[in-house]
XYZ file of C-alpha atoms in Angstrom:
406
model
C 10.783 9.487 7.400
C 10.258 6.957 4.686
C 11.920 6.016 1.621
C 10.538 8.244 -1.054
C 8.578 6.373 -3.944
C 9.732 7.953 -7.204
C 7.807 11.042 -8.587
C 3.865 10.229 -9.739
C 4.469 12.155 -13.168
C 4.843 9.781 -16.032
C 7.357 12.656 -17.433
C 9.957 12.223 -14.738
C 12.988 9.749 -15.262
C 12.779 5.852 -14.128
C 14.674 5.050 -11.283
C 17.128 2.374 -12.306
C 18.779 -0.610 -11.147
C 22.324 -0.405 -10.116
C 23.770 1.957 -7.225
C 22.610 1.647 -3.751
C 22.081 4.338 -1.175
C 21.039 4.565 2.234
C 17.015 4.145 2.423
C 14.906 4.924 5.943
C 11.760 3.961 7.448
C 8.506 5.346 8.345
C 8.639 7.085 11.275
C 6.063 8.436 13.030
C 4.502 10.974 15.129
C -1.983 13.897 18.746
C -5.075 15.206 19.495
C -6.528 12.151 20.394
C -5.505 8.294 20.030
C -7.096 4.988 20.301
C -5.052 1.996 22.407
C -6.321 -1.853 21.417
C -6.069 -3.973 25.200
C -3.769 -6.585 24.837
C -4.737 -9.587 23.086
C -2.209 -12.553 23.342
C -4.484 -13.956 25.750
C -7.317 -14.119 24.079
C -9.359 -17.204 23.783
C -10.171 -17.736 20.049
C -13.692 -17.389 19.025
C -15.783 -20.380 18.467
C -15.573 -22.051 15.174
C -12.345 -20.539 14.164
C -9.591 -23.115 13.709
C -6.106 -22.450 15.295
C -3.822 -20.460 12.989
C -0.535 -22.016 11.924
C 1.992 -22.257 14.862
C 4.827 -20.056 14.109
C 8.612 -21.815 15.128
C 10.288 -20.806 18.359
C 12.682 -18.189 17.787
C 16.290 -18.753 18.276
C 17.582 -17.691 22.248
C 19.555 -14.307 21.736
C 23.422 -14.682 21.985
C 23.805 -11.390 23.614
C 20.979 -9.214 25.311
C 20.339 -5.820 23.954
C 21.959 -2.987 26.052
C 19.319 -1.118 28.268
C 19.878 2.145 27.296
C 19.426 1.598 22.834
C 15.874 1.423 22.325
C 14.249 -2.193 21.299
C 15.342 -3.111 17.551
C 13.147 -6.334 16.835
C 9.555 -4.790 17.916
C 9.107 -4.419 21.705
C 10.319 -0.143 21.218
C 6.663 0.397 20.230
C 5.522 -0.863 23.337
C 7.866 0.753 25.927
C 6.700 4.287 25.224
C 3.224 5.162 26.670
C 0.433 6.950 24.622
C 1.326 10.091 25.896
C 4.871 9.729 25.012
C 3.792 8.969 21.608
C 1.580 12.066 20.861
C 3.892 14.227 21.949
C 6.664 13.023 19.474
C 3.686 12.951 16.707
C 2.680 16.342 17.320
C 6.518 17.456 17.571
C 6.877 15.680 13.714
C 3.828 17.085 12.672
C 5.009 20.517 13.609
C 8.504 20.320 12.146
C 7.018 19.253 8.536
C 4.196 21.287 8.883
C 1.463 18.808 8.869
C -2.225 20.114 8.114
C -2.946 16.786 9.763
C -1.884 13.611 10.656
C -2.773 9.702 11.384
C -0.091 7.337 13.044
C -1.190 3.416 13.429
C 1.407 1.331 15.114
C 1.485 -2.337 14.521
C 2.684 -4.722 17.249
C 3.490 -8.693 16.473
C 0.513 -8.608 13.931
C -1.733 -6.326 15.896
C -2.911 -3.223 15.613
C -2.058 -2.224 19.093
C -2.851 1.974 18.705
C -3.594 4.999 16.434
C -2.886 8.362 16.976
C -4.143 11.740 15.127
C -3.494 15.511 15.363
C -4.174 18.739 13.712
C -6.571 19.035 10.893
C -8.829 17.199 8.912
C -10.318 20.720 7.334
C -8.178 23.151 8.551
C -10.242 25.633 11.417
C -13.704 23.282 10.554
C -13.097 20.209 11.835
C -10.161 18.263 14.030
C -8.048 15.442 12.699
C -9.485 12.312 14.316
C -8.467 8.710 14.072
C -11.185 7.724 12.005
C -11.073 10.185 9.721
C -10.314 8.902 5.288
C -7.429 10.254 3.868
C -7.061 9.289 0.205
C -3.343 7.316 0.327
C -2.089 8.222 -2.871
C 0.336 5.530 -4.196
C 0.359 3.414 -1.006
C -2.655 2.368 -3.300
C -0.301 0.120 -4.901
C 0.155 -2.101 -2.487
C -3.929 -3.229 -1.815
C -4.287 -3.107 -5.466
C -1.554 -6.028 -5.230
C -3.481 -7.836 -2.472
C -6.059 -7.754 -4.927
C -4.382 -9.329 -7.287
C -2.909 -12.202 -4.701
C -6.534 -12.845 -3.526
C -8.058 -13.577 -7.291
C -4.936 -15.598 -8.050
C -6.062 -18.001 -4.954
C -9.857 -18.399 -6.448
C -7.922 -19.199 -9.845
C -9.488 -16.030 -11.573
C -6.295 -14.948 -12.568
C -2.767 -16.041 -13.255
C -0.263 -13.393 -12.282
C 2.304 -14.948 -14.909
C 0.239 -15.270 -17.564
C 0.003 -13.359 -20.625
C -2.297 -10.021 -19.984
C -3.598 -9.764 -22.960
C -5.575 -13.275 -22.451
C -8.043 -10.954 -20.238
C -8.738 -8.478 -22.642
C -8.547 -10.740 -25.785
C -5.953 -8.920 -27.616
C -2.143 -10.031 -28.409
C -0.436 -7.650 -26.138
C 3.015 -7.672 -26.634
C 6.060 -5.280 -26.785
C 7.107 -4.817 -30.495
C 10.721 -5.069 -29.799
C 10.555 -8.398 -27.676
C 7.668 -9.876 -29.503
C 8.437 -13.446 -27.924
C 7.864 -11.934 -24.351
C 4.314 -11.891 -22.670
C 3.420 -8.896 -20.632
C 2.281 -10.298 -17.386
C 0.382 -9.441 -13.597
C 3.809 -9.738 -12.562
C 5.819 -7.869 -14.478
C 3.167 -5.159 -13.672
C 3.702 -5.317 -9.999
C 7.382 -5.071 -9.966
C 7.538 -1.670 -12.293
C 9.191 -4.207 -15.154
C 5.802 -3.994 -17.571
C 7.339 -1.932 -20.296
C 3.812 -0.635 -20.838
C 4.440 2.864 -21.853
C 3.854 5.943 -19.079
C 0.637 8.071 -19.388
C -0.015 11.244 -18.006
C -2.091 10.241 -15.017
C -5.793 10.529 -15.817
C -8.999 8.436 -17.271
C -8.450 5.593 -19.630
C -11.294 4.101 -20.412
C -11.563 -0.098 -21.246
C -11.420 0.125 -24.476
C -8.637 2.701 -24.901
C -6.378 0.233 -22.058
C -7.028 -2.967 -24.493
C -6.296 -0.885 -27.982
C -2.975 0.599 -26.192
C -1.978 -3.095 -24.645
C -1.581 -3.941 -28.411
C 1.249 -1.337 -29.210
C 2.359 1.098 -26.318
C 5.479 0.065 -24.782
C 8.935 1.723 -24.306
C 11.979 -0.256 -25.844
C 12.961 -2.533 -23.007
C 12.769 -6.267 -21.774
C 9.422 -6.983 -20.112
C 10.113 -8.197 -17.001
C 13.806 -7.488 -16.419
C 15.186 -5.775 -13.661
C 16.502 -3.410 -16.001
C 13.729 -2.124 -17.890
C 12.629 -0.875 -14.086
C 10.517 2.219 -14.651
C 8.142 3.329 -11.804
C 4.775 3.294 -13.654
C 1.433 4.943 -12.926
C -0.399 3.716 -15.679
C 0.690 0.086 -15.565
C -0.914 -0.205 -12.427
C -4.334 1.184 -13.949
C -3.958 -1.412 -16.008
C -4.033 -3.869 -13.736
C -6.843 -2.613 -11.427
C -8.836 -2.254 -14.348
C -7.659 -6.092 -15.795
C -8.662 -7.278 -12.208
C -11.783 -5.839 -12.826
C -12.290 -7.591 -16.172
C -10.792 -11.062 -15.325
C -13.131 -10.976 -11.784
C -16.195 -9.164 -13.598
C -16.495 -6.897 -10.469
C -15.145 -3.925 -9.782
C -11.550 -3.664 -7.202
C -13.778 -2.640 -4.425
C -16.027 -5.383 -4.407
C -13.534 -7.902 -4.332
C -11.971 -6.279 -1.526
C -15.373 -5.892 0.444
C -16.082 -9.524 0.190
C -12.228 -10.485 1.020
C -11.138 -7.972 3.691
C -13.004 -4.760 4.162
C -16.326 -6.695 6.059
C -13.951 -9.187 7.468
C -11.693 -6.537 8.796
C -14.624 -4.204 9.580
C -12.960 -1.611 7.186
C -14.539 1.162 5.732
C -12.273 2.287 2.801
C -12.611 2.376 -1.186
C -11.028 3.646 -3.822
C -13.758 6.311 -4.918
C -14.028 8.740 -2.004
C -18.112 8.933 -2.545
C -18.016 4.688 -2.113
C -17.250 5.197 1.312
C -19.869 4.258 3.654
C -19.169 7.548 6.053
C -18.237 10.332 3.813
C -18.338 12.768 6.553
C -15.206 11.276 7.993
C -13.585 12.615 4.848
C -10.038 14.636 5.393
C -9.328 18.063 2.775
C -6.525 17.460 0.646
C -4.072 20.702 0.648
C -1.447 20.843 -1.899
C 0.742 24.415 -0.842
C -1.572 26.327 0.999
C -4.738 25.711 -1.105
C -7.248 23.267 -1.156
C -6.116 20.424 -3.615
C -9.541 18.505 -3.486
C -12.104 19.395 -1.664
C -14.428 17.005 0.873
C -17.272 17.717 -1.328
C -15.328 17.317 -4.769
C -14.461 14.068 -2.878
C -17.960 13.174 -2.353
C -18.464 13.084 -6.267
C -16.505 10.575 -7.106
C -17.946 7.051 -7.434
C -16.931 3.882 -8.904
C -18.730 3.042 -12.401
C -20.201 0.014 -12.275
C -18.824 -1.465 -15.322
C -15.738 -3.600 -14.401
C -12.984 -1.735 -16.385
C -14.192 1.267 -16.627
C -12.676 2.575 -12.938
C -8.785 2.511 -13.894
C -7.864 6.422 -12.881
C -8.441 5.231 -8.940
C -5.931 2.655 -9.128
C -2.265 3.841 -8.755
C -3.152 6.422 -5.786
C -7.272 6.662 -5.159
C -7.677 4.364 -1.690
C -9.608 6.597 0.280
C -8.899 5.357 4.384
C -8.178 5.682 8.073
C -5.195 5.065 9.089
C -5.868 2.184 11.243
C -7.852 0.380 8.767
C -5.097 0.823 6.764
C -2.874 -0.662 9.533
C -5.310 -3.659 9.684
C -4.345 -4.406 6.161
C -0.140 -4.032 6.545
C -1.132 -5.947 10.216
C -2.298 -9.361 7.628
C 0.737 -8.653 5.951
C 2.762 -8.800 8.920
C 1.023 -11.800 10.266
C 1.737 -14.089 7.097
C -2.375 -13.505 6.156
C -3.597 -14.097 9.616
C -5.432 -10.846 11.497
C -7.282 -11.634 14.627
C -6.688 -15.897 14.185
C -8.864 -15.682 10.731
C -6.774 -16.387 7.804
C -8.123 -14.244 5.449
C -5.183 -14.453 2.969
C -2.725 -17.566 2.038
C 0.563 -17.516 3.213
C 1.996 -18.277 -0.185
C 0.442 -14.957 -1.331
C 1.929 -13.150 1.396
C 5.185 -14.549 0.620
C 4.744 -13.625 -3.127
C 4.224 -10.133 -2.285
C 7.551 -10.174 -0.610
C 9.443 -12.199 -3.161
C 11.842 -9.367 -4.601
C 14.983 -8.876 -7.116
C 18.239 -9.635 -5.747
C 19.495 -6.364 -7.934
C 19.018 -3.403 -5.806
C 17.427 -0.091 -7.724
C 19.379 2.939 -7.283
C 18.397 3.709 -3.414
C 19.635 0.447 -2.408
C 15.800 -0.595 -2.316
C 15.093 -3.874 -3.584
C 11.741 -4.186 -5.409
C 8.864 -7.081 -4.822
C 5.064 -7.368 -5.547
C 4.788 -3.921 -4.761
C 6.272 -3.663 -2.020
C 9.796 -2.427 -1.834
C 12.095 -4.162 0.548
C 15.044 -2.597 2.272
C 17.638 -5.166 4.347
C 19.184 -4.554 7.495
C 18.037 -1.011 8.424
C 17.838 -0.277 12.530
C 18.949 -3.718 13.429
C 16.659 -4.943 11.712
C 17.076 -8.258 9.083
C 14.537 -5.926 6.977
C 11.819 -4.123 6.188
C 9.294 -4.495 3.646
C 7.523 -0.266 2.703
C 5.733 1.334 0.349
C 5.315 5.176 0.136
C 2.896 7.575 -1.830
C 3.388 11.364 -2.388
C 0.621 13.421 -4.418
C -2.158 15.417 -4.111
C -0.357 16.948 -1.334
C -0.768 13.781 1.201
C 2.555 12.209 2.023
C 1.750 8.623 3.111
C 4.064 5.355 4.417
C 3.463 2.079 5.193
C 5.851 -0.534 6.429
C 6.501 -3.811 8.632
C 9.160 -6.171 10.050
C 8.437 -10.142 8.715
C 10.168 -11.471 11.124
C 8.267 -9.385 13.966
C 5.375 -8.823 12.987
C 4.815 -5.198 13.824
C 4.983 -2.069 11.421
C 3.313 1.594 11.085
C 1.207 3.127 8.935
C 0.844 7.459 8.615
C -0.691 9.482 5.761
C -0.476 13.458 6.516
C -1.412 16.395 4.549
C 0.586 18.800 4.721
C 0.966 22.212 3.460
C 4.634 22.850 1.323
């Protein structure tokens, strides 16, 4: 299982810094799967320089013991596909999965993805290709975003927020401190918590000018897991790039990445492949309620997608955490610097209270299954449960949103 995210409801307590408890990660498991062949062999295509040689790793002192499974990667690869849908469908059963996507990630790669049970339950199967909407894994592209205009100089994720929207916004009780991109990322904002819902541009920019809690912006210990924060920022993005979240991403990643995702569920380019949200044993959101949303063409104007609305497959999904994995390299394109990458992962040295460690979204948790640690990020609402996370030093990862019925 993954470590939970903190409730999405703006009413529930913030998570604070301080004591430390024990944090796992995704795990995973199929009516049907899709393998990728090997590719370490693979000639690059024409045209494409050589990505950045990665140095040798240091010789082992001691080999691992046959009989514990692999701890630094190779696991994923020792069990074959069948092996692997069984234990998905087995976890899928025990939690009572509607349906369910697994992508593993292998030294960068996306190496297989795995489905079972339901996309609409008795109508139509789970499949591998099928959109789930991610809920607050959301977060974490929404911070690519951000990474991606700061390298075309569009944006400046230290720099004062309100310069976008051309308002002073600042905290009344630490007037001297700018709220920043940053400070957004990391749950440190101060901006005050909203019920989740539309805010239009023009109510964002007259709140940014006196709606904050009393805390220091950007200090560890004003942490407070924020929904709203983060529509402010997709919709800032939106303002500071004068395009809208999606189209940023379609012109950075989704075309390069031959991804079909986006954050309205009617955007995407095959709405048929659209999974029913359950929440209990109801229908939470229909495919065709699903179908009606769309992103409004004004930049600003699309902030209620942006702290859980992704809409995608698991293994485009994967693709994305894959470039993460890879220091910005997927398939020998760099399609993302490395200093971004490394931003994202830049976290607090004060652990929050589940002995997580927070970054630029991402959360980071250190030496967990022999591993030197793990970088996640986890979603919960709308009844879909979703995780992503990945090894730095290995390169390889997982990715699985379910519905699922309690």
């Amino acid at each position: 299982t993954c470590p939970k995210s903190p409730p999405p409801r703006s009413s529930s307590p913030c998570r604070r810094a301080g004591t430390r408890a024990a944090a796992p990660l995704c795990g995973g498991g199929g009516r049907g799967g899709r393998r990728a062949p090997p590719r370490g062999a693979e000639p690059l295509p024409e045209g494409i320089p050589e990505p950045e040689p990665e140095p040798e790793p240091e010789p082992e002192s001691e080999p691992e013991p046959e009989s514990v499974p692999v701890s630094r990667g190779a696991s994923l690869i020792l069990l074959d596909d069948a092996e692997i849908s069984s234990e998905i469908r087995r976890i899928a059963e025990e939690h009572e999965a509607v349906g369910i996507q697994v992508s593993i990630i292998n030294n960068g790669e996306v190496i297989a993805s795995f489905a079972d049970g339901w996309a609409t339950i008795d109508d139509d199967p789970m499949t591998v290709d099928h959109k789930i909407r991610i809920a607050s894994v959301s977060k974490v592209i929404v911070g690519m975003t951000a990474m991606l205009l700061q390298e075309d100089g569009v944006i400046d994720i230290d720099a004062d927020i309100g310069e976008y929207w051309d308002v002073e916004a600042r905290n009344p009780s630490y007037p001297d401190i700018p709220i920043t991109i940053r400070s957004i990322l990391n749950h440190t904002s101060t901006i005050s918590t909203y019920e989740y819902g539309f805010s239009s541009a023009a109510s964002i920019r007259n709140r940014l000018t006196y709606s904050y809690i009393s805390a220091e912006p950007g200090s560890i210990d004003s942490w407070c897991y924020n929904n709203y924060a983060f529509q402010v920022l997709g919709a800032t993005l939106e303002v500071a790039a004068d395009q809208t979240v999606d189209d940023i991403l379609r012109d950075k990643l989704f075309r390069p990445m031959d991804i079909d995702a986006s954050f309205a569920g009617g955007d995407l380019q095959n709405t048929d492949l659209l999974a029913t949200l359950y929440r209990g044993y109801t229908v939470e959101q229909s495919v065709g309620t699903q179908e009606s949303f769309h992103l409004d063409e004004t930049p600003g104007e699309n902030s209620i997608y942006y702290a859980g609305g992704l809409t995608i497959s698991a293994e485009d999904l994967a693709k994305l955490v894959a470039l993460l994995a890879n220091d910005g390299i997927y398939q020998h394109r760099r399609l993302m610097q490395r200093e971004s990458v490394a931003l994202m992962e830049t976290y607090n040295r004060q652990p929050l209270e589940d002995d997580t460690y927070q970054a630029l979204p991402l959360l980071f948790v250190p030496e967990l299954y022999g591993r030197g640690g793990i970088y996640f990020h986890s979603g919960a609402a709308y009844g879909i449960y979703s995780c992503i996370s990945f090894d730095p030093e290995t390169g390889d990862g997982g990715v699985g949103p379910t519905p699922r019925r309690p």
